[in-house]
Amino acid sequence: MNGREQVKVKNLFWISFLSILILILVWQFIVSSGIVPSTMLDSPLSVIRLFFDKLTNVNPDGATLGAHVLASLQAILLGYLLALLIGIPLGLLMGWYAVIDGLVRPIFELVRPIPPVAWIPLAIFWFGIGMTGKVYIIFIGGLVPAVINAYTGVLMSNPVLIQMAKTYGASKWQIFKTICIPSALPMIFGALQVALAICWTCLVAAELLASDVGLGYLITMGRRLLLPKLVILGMLMLGVTGFIIGYIVDKIERHLVSGLRR
Amino acid sequence: MEEANRDIKEAYKIECINVSKSYNYGEKTEVKVLDKVNIKAKENEFVVVLGPGQSGKTTLFRLIAGFERPTAGEVYVNDKKVASPNPKIGFVFQKYMLFPWKTVIGNIEMGPKLMGISKKKRREIANYYIKLVGLEGFENYYPNQLSGGMKQRVGIARSYANNADILLLDEPFGQLDAQTRMFMEKEIMRMWNQEKKTVCFVTNNVDEAVFLADRIICLEGKLPGRVNKIYNVDIPRPREFTDIPFIKLREEIKNNMELIL
Amino acid sequence: MDKMNSKALKPYLSVLDIFQNKNVLSIISMIIFLLLWDFIVVRGIAGSYLPRPIEVFDRFLYILKNPLAGKTLVGHLLISLKRVFIAFIIAVIFGIPIGVLMGFNQYARAIMKPVFDLFKPMPPIAWISLAILWFGIGETSKVFIIFIGSFVPIVVNSYNGIRLVEPELYDAIRILGADYWQEHLEVTFPGSFPAIFAGMQISLSIGWTCVLAAELVGAREGIGFIIVMGMNVGNVAQIIVGMLVIAAVAFLLSVGLNYLERKVCPWKKQIET
Ligand SMILES: Nc1ncnc2c1ncn2[C@@H]1O[C@H](COP(=O)(O)OP(=O)(O)OP(=O)(O)O)[C@@H](O)[C@H]1O
Ligand SMILES: [Mg+2]
């Protein structure tokens, strides 16, 4: 990269900045000039105003913004951790013990292609509208990548090492514990982000359909009350929260991976 | 000025005159990779550029091929100043650079295809060079199904099939194991004898250089790359790694290289 | 590296594996699963929340033959598929050129990439409410949601596909005498094709999830409607039939696309060991 290109990079940054700025200005303009009716879209300014208002105001949807965020966070944390706690050991065992694999895999393969969203009606039926149903959907969503990655990780462990351990007389459980699990770790860490992304989508879907609190519910209420700014606020908060959680999980993953190398 | 320095009496296929190349990192730091390099290659000569890792060998070849322009100095190929990639040159890349989506034969016939030669004709050409490099039976393999040695054979055949009269080989055997490497060195000699071309060949291996070269150009061991010494090798071919003159020259170069490093 | 990939791919081909060497275990497993399910229901452990497997099967046959809200199961399925394909085609028509432009032109990239980055952490399903506010509950809003879901992976993969073509391959084709168009025909296109194809694969599977979500929120036909209807009348068997049909379609879609990928990108196939 030569000097001239360096200057260009700075220009490009400003172009990106302008691009976002123009997007926002156009948005503001088409709303405040009345080109788009306010039943369809609210201006960025009114969304910002609503944001500060919703920090303390429980109307019109029944909870403050903080309460919605908290409810969503709680659901995703529970579902995500549950998926990891059950999915990873299950995947590891399936990868190592052929009998478990043979028994569990057919059912797993049957469940896998069902999009988590398709579980929502059943979850509503089973658990009613509320936390349990949400967590269940999120759990189902996160389970699949957790199992698959742990399973693949075990399959990828070095056969030479396993052979060596066998000649030293290690038991199947010992080999599993000392060779397979450590070599599956990179794949397992790889599952963290994938599972999170799926869980996040599931959370939104679950809250849209089967919830009485949470960011997804906020969005639904916005639609029912014909308040686009409520919808947009919910979407933006989803984006920001999703970004932050993703960032944190990424940091954790990096930390864990660098711990592996040492 | 530079024009006057050119040796007009003798016709050279490749001529690098006081070639320098620098790269800029950021706004201030500048790395000089080549400094006033002079290299000449006559028709059908086998020139080996010998230098340790990171001495600017690839950069030099990229300048000759016309992928990049020198910061100072001039590069002439066939008495014409190099301004853009020249199909008269065949380039065999250090990292193979075969088209992964083409089979062996598809890679080799690519040059003729670009020229618009008919399918039948270019199949003929490709088959001829497949035989030359000894890849019969592998015509329909994809590159990711080939070993390193075979990939480089495809690279060489691809250049031959494009009717290049100059061949630039950038550490073609650097990634091969010692045995395959020795075998490939004999193979490249066989191909060159069968169909003579002007060859420039990069290596960091002294044995390889002495085995192959008419002339060895030693680069200095650290950046910027400079020509340190030029050896004319007149050991008769076919050479053996155990010939007395072979061993003598090898020791001489090795001693000299140690000094450079 | 190649080896690792082929191994990593293995579990995804698992159905074949099962048939090869774990036949017996699979059959046992399915029988146990069904018996256990049946046992739980018959004993009344699950209350009215779960029908017997045979009831699910009966319901499946019933809606296969008898129209439900004017259409049989196949009719509803075709409606959903049609929605996905319309949105998918639109996403391809707009997504690939935009992604390619972003890959080639740094100004286009600077303008559009931040917008995409802004929308990326927002799941496409979150757009449902806005879509309904904008387009009502009809066909347009469903196609819009599916479009939003399938658009992003196509753009991102086209962009990355172009950007990640090995730059030295351009040198390789130039030194063989290629002109500008030949360069793109022989390197850019085949070099970025696998990534673009993968993007289309992802986008179809996301589209399939999105159509479901959109239909769950509000529809009068489609496979999601069958599920919603089952929920409204308390017919759990119908819900489960809907889920299984959706799973079967998702499965067939991914198998079909994998097969297609091997046909159109034969160089990607690994040396089987
Ligand atoms: N396009 C480029 N931009 C910036 N720096 C470059 C570029 N090409 C080469 N360099 C620098 O030039 C130096 C020499 O590179 P070059 O590849 O020519 O060496 P080499 O002798 O071929 O090394 P090797 O033996 O590893 O193949 C490197 O340290 C590299 O950092
Ligand atoms: Mg090099």
JSON list of N, CA, C and O in Angstrom, two decimals, chain B residues 196-223:
[
{"chain": "B", "resi": 196, "resn": "LYS", "atom": "N", "xyz": [14.25, -26.30, -26.25]},
{"chain": "B", "resi": 196, "resn": "LYS", "atom": "CA", "xyz": [15.08, -25.25, -25.65]},
{"chain": "B", "resi": 196, "resn": "LYS", "atom": "C", "xyz": [14.30, -23.95, -25.51]},
{"chain": "B", "resi": 196, "resn": "LYS", "atom": "O", "xyz": [13.53, -23.56, -26.38]},
{"chain": "B", "resi": 197, "resn": "LYS", "atom": "N", "xyz": [14.51, -23.32, -24.37]},
{"chain": "B", "resi": 197, "resn": "LYS", "atom": "CA", "xyz": [13.94, -21.99, -24.14]},
{"chain": "B", "resi": 197, "resn": "LYS", "atom": "C", "xyz": [14.95, -21.22, -23.29]},
{"chain": "B", "resi": 197, "resn": "LYS", "atom": "O", "xyz": [15.84, -21.81, -22.70]},
{"chain": "B", "resi": 198, "resn": "THR", "atom": "N", "xyz": [14.75, -19.92, -23.23]},
{"chain": "B", "resi": 198, "resn": "THR", "atom": "CA", "xyz": [15.51, -19.15, -22.26]},
{"chain": "B", "resi": 198, "resn": "THR", "atom": "C", "xyz": [14.84, -19.34, -20.92]},
{"chain": "B", "resi": 198, "resn": "THR", "atom": "O", "xyz": [13.65, -19.12, -20.79]},
{"chain": "B", "resi": 199, "resn": "VAL", "atom": "N", "xyz": [15.64, -19.81, -19.95]},
{"chain": "B", "resi": 199, "resn": "VAL", "atom": "CA", "xyz": [15.03, -20.11, -18.67]},
{"chain": "B", "resi": 199, "resn": "VAL", "atom": "C", "xyz": [15.68, -19.28, -17.56]},
{"chain": "B", "resi": 199, "resn": "VAL", "atom": "O", "xyz": [16.91, -19.20, -17.49]},
{"chain": "B", "resi": 200, "resn": "CYS", "atom": "N", "xyz": [14.87, -18.65, -16.74]},
{"chain": "B", "resi": 200, "resn": "CYS", "atom": "CA", "xyz": [15.36, -18.07, -15.49]},
{"chain": "B", "resi": 200, "resn": "CYS", "atom": "C", "xyz": [14.73, -18.83, -14.35]},
{"chain": "B", "resi": 200, "resn": "CYS", "atom": "O", "xyz": [13.52, -19.06, -14.37]},
{"chain": "B", "resi": 201, "resn": "PHE", "atom": "N", "xyz": [15.54, -19.19, -13.41]},
{"chain": "B", "resi": 201, "resn": "PHE", "atom": "CA", "xyz": [15.10, -20.15, -12.40]},
{"chain": "B", "resi": 201, "resn": "PHE", "atom": "C", "xyz": [15.54, -19.65, -11.04]},
{"chain": "B", "resi": 201, "resn": "PHE", "atom": "O", "xyz": [16.71, -19.38, -10.81]},
{"chain": "B", "resi": 202, "resn": "VAL", "atom": "N", "xyz": [14.60, -19.48, -10.13]},
{"chain": "B", "resi": 202, "resn": "VAL", "atom": "CA", "xyz": [14.94, -19.03, -8.79]},
{"chain": "B", "resi": 202, "resn": "VAL", "atom": "C", "xyz": [15.10, -20.22, -7.86]},
{"chain": "B", "resi": 202, "resn": "VAL", "atom": "O", "xyz": [14.32, -21.17, -7.92]},
{"chain": "B", "resi": 203, "resn": "THR", "atom": "N", "xyz": [16.11, -20.18, -7.04]},
{"chain": "B", "resi": 203, "resn": "THR", "atom": "CA", "xyz": [16.23, -21.20, -6.00]},
{"chain": "B", "resi": 203, "resn": "THR", "atom": "C", "xyz": [17.00, -20.65, -4.81]},
{"chain": "B", "resi": 203, "resn": "THR", "atom": "O", "xyz": [17.69, -19.64, -4.92]},
{"chain": "B", "resi": 204, "resn": "ASN", "atom": "N", "xyz": [16.86, -21.34, -3.68]},
{"chain": "B", "resi": 204, "resn": "ASN", "atom": "CA", "xyz": [17.73, -21.00, -2.55]},
{"chain": "B", "resi": 204, "resn": "ASN", "atom": "C", "xyz": [18.65, -22.17, -2.24]},
{"chain": "B", "resi": 204, "resn": "ASN", "atom": "O", "xyz": [19.27, -22.23, -1.20]},
{"chain": "B", "resi": 205, "resn": "ASN", "atom": "N", "xyz": [18.71, -23.12, -3.20]},
{"chain": "B", "resi": 205, "resn": "ASN", "atom": "CA", "xyz": [19.43, -24.36, -2.97]},
{"chain": "B", "resi": 205, "resn": "ASN", "atom": "C", "xyz": [20.65, -24.39, -3.89]},
{"chain": "B", "resi": 205, "resn": "ASN", "atom": "O", "xyz": [20.54, -24.38, -5.11]},
{"chain": "B", "resi": 206, "resn": "VAL", "atom": "N", "xyz": [21.85, -24.44, -3.30]},
{"chain": "B", "resi": 206, "resn": "VAL", "atom": "CA", "xyz": [23.08, -24.34, -4.09]},
{"chain": "B", "resi": 206, "resn": "VAL", "atom": "C", "xyz": [23.23, -25.53, -5.02]},
{"chain": "B", "resi": 206, "resn": "VAL", "atom": "O", "xyz": [23.58, -25.38, -6.20]},
{"chain": "B", "resi": 207, "resn": "ASP", "atom": "N", "xyz": [22.96, -26.73, -4.52]},
{"chain": "B", "resi": 207, "resn": "ASP", "atom": "CA", "xyz": [23.07, -27.93, -5.36]},
{"chain": "B", "resi": 207, "resn": "ASP", "atom": "C", "xyz": [22.21, -27.80, -6.60]},
{"chain": "B", "resi": 207, "resn": "ASP", "atom": "O", "xyz": [22.65, -28.07, -7.72]},
{"chain": "B", "resi": 208, "resn": "GLU", "atom": "N", "xyz": [20.98, -27.36, -6.39]},
{"chain": "B", "resi": 208, "resn": "GLU", "atom": "CA", "xyz": [20.06, -27.22, -7.50]},
{"chain": "B", "resi": 208, "resn": "GLU", "atom": "C", "xyz": [20.61, -26.23, -8.52]},
{"chain": "B", "resi": 208, "resn": "GLU", "atom": "O", "xyz": [20.58, -26.47, -9.73]},
{"chain": "B", "resi": 209, "resn": "ALA", "atom": "N", "xyz": [21.17, -25.12, -8.01]},
{"chain": "B", "resi": 209, "resn": "ALA", "atom": "CA", "xyz": [21.71, -24.09, -8.89]},
{"chain": "B", "resi": 209, "resn": "ALA", "atom": "C", "xyz": [22.84, -24.66, -9.74]},
{"chain": "B", "resi": 209, "resn": "ALA", "atom": "O", "xyz": [22.85, -24.50, -10.96]},
{"chain": "B", "resi": 210, "resn": "VAL", "atom": "N", "xyz": [23.79, -25.34, -9.11]},
{"chain": "B", "resi": 210, "resn": "VAL", "atom": "CA", "xyz": [24.94, -25.83, -9.86]},
{"chain": "B", "resi": 210, "resn": "VAL", "atom": "C", "xyz": [24.52, -26.92, -10.84]},
{"chain": "B", "resi": 210, "resn": "VAL", "atom": "O", "xyz": [25.05, -27.03, -11.93]},
{"chain": "B", "resi": 211, "resn": "PHE", "atom": "N", "xyz": [23.54, -27.70, -10.45]},
{"chain": "B", "resi": 211, "resn": "PHE", "atom": "CA", "xyz": [23.10, -28.79, -11.32]},
{"chain": "B", "resi": 211, "resn": "PHE", "atom": "C", "xyz": [22.48, -28.25, -12.60]},
{"chain": "B", "resi": 211, "resn": "PHE", "atom": "O", "xyz": [22.66, -28.81, -13.67]},
{"chain": "B", "resi": 212, "resn": "LEU", "atom": "N", "xyz": [21.76, -27.15, -12.49]},
{"chain": "B", "resi": 212, "resn": "LEU", "atom": "CA", "xyz": [20.96, -26.69, -13.63]},
{"chain": "B", "resi": 212, "resn": "LEU", "atom": "C", "xyz": [21.63, -25.62, -14.48]},
{"chain": "B", "resi": 212, "resn": "LEU", "atom": "O", "xyz": [21.45, -25.59, -15.69]},
{"chain": "B", "resi": 213, "resn": "ALA", "atom": "N", "xyz": [22.42, -24.75, -13.88]},
{"chain": "B", "resi": 213, "resn": "ALA", "atom": "CA", "xyz": [22.65, -23.44, -14.49]},
{"chain": "B", "resi": 213, "resn": "ALA", "atom": "C", "xyz": [23.74, -23.41, -15.54]},
{"chain": "B", "resi": 213, "resn": "ALA", "atom": "O", "xyz": [24.72, -24.16, -15.49]},
{"chain": "B", "resi": 214, "resn": "ASP", "atom": "N", "xyz": [23.55, -22.52, -16.54]},
{"chain": "B", "resi": 214, "resn": "ASP", "atom": "CA", "xyz": [24.67, -22.04, -17.34]},
{"chain": "B", "resi": 214, "resn": "ASP", "atom": "C", "xyz": [25.37, -20.94, -16.58]},
{"chain": "B", "resi": 214, "resn": "ASP", "atom": "O", "xyz": [26.57, -20.76, -16.66]},
{"chain": "B", "resi": 215, "resn": "ARG", "atom": "N", "xyz": [24.54, -20.17, -15.86]},
{"chain": "B", "resi": 215, "resn": "ARG", "atom": "CA", "xyz": [25.07, -19.03, -15.13]},
{"chain": "B", "resi": 215, "resn": "ARG", "atom": "C", "xyz": [24.31, -18.90, -13.82]},
{"chain": "B", "resi": 215, "resn": "ARG", "atom": "O", "xyz": [23.09, -19.10, -13.79]},
{"chain": "B", "resi": 216, "resn": "ILE", "atom": "N", "xyz": [25.04, -18.63, -12.76]},
{"chain": "B", "resi": 216, "resn": "ILE", "atom": "CA", "xyz": [24.38, -18.47, -11.46]},
{"chain": "B", "resi": 216, "resn": "ILE", "atom": "C", "xyz": [24.55, -17.03, -11.00]},
{"chain": "B", "resi": 216, "resn": "ILE", "atom": "O", "xyz": [25.66, -16.51, -10.99]},
{"chain": "B", "resi": 217, "resn": "ILE", "atom": "N", "xyz": [23.45, -16.41, -10.65]},
{"chain": "B", "resi": 217, "resn": "ILE", "atom": "CA", "xyz": [23.50, -15.03, -10.14]},
{"chain": "B", "resi": 217, "resn": "ILE", "atom": "C", "xyz": [23.16, -15.07, -8.67]},
{"chain": "B", "resi": 217, "resn": "ILE", "atom": "O", "xyz": [22.05, -15.45, -8.29]},
{"chain": "B", "resi": 218, "resn": "CYS", "atom": "N", "xyz": [24.14, -14.72, -7.84]},
{"chain": "B", "resi": 218, "resn": "CYS", "atom": "CA", "xyz": [23.91, -14.79, -6.39]},
{"chain": "B", "resi": 218, "resn": "CYS", "atom": "C", "xyz": [23.41, -13.44, -5.91]},
{"chain": "B", "resi": 218, "resn": "CYS", "atom": "O", "xyz": [24.02, -12.40, -6.17]},
{"chain": "B", "resi": 219, "resn": "LEU", "atom": "N", "xyz": [22.30, -13.47, -5.17]},
{"chain": "B", "resi": 219, "resn": "LEU", "atom": "CA", "xyz": [21.80, -12.24, -4.54]},
{"chain": "B", "resi": 219, "resn": "LEU", "atom": "C", "xyz": [22.31, -12.17, -3.11]},
{"chain": "B", "resi": 219, "resn": "LEU", "atom": "O", "xyz": [22.59, -13.20, -2.48]},
{"chain": "B", "resi": 220, "resn": "GLU", "atom": "N", "xyz": [22.37, -10.97, -2.59]},
{"chain": "B", "resi": 220, "resn": "GLU", "atom": "CA", "xyz": [22.80, -10.82, -1.21]},
{"chain": "B", "resi": 220, "resn": "GLU", "atom": "C", "xyz": [21.70, -11.27, -0.26]},
{"chain": "B", "resi": 220, "resn": "GLU", "atom": "O", "xyz": [20.53, -11.28, -0.61]},
{"chain": "B", "resi": 221, "resn": "GLY", "atom": "N", "xyz": [22.11, -11.55, 0.95]},
{"chain": "B", "resi": 221, "resn": "GLY", "atom": "CA", "xyz": [21.22, -12.25, 1.86]},
{"chain": "B", "resi": 221, "resn": "GLY", "atom": "C", "xyz": [20.20, -11.41, 2.58]},
{"chain": "B", "resi": 221, "resn": "GLY", "atom": "O", "xyz": [19.29, -11.93, 3.20]},
{"chain": "B", "resi": 222, "resn": "LYS", "atom": "N", "xyz": [20.34, -10.09, 2.55]},
{"chain": "B", "resi": 222, "resn": "LYS", "atom": "CA", "xyz": [19.32, -9.33, 3.24]},
{"chain": "B", "resi": 222, "resn": "LYS", "atom": "C", "xyz": [18.83, -8.20, 2.34]},
{"chain": "B", "resi": 222, "resn": "LYS", "atom": "O", "xyz": [19.47, -7.86, 1.36]},
{"chain": "B", "resi": 223, "resn": "LEU", "atom": "N", "xyz": [17.67, -7.65, 2.68]},
{"chain": "B", "resi": 223, "resn": "LEU", "atom": "CA", "xyz": [17.12, -6.58, 1.86]},
{"chain": "B", "resi": 223, "resn": "LEU", "atom": "C", "xyz": [17.97, -5.33, 1.99]},
{"chain": "B", "resi": 223, "resn": "LEU", "atom": "O", "xyz": [18.50, -5.07, 3.05]}
]
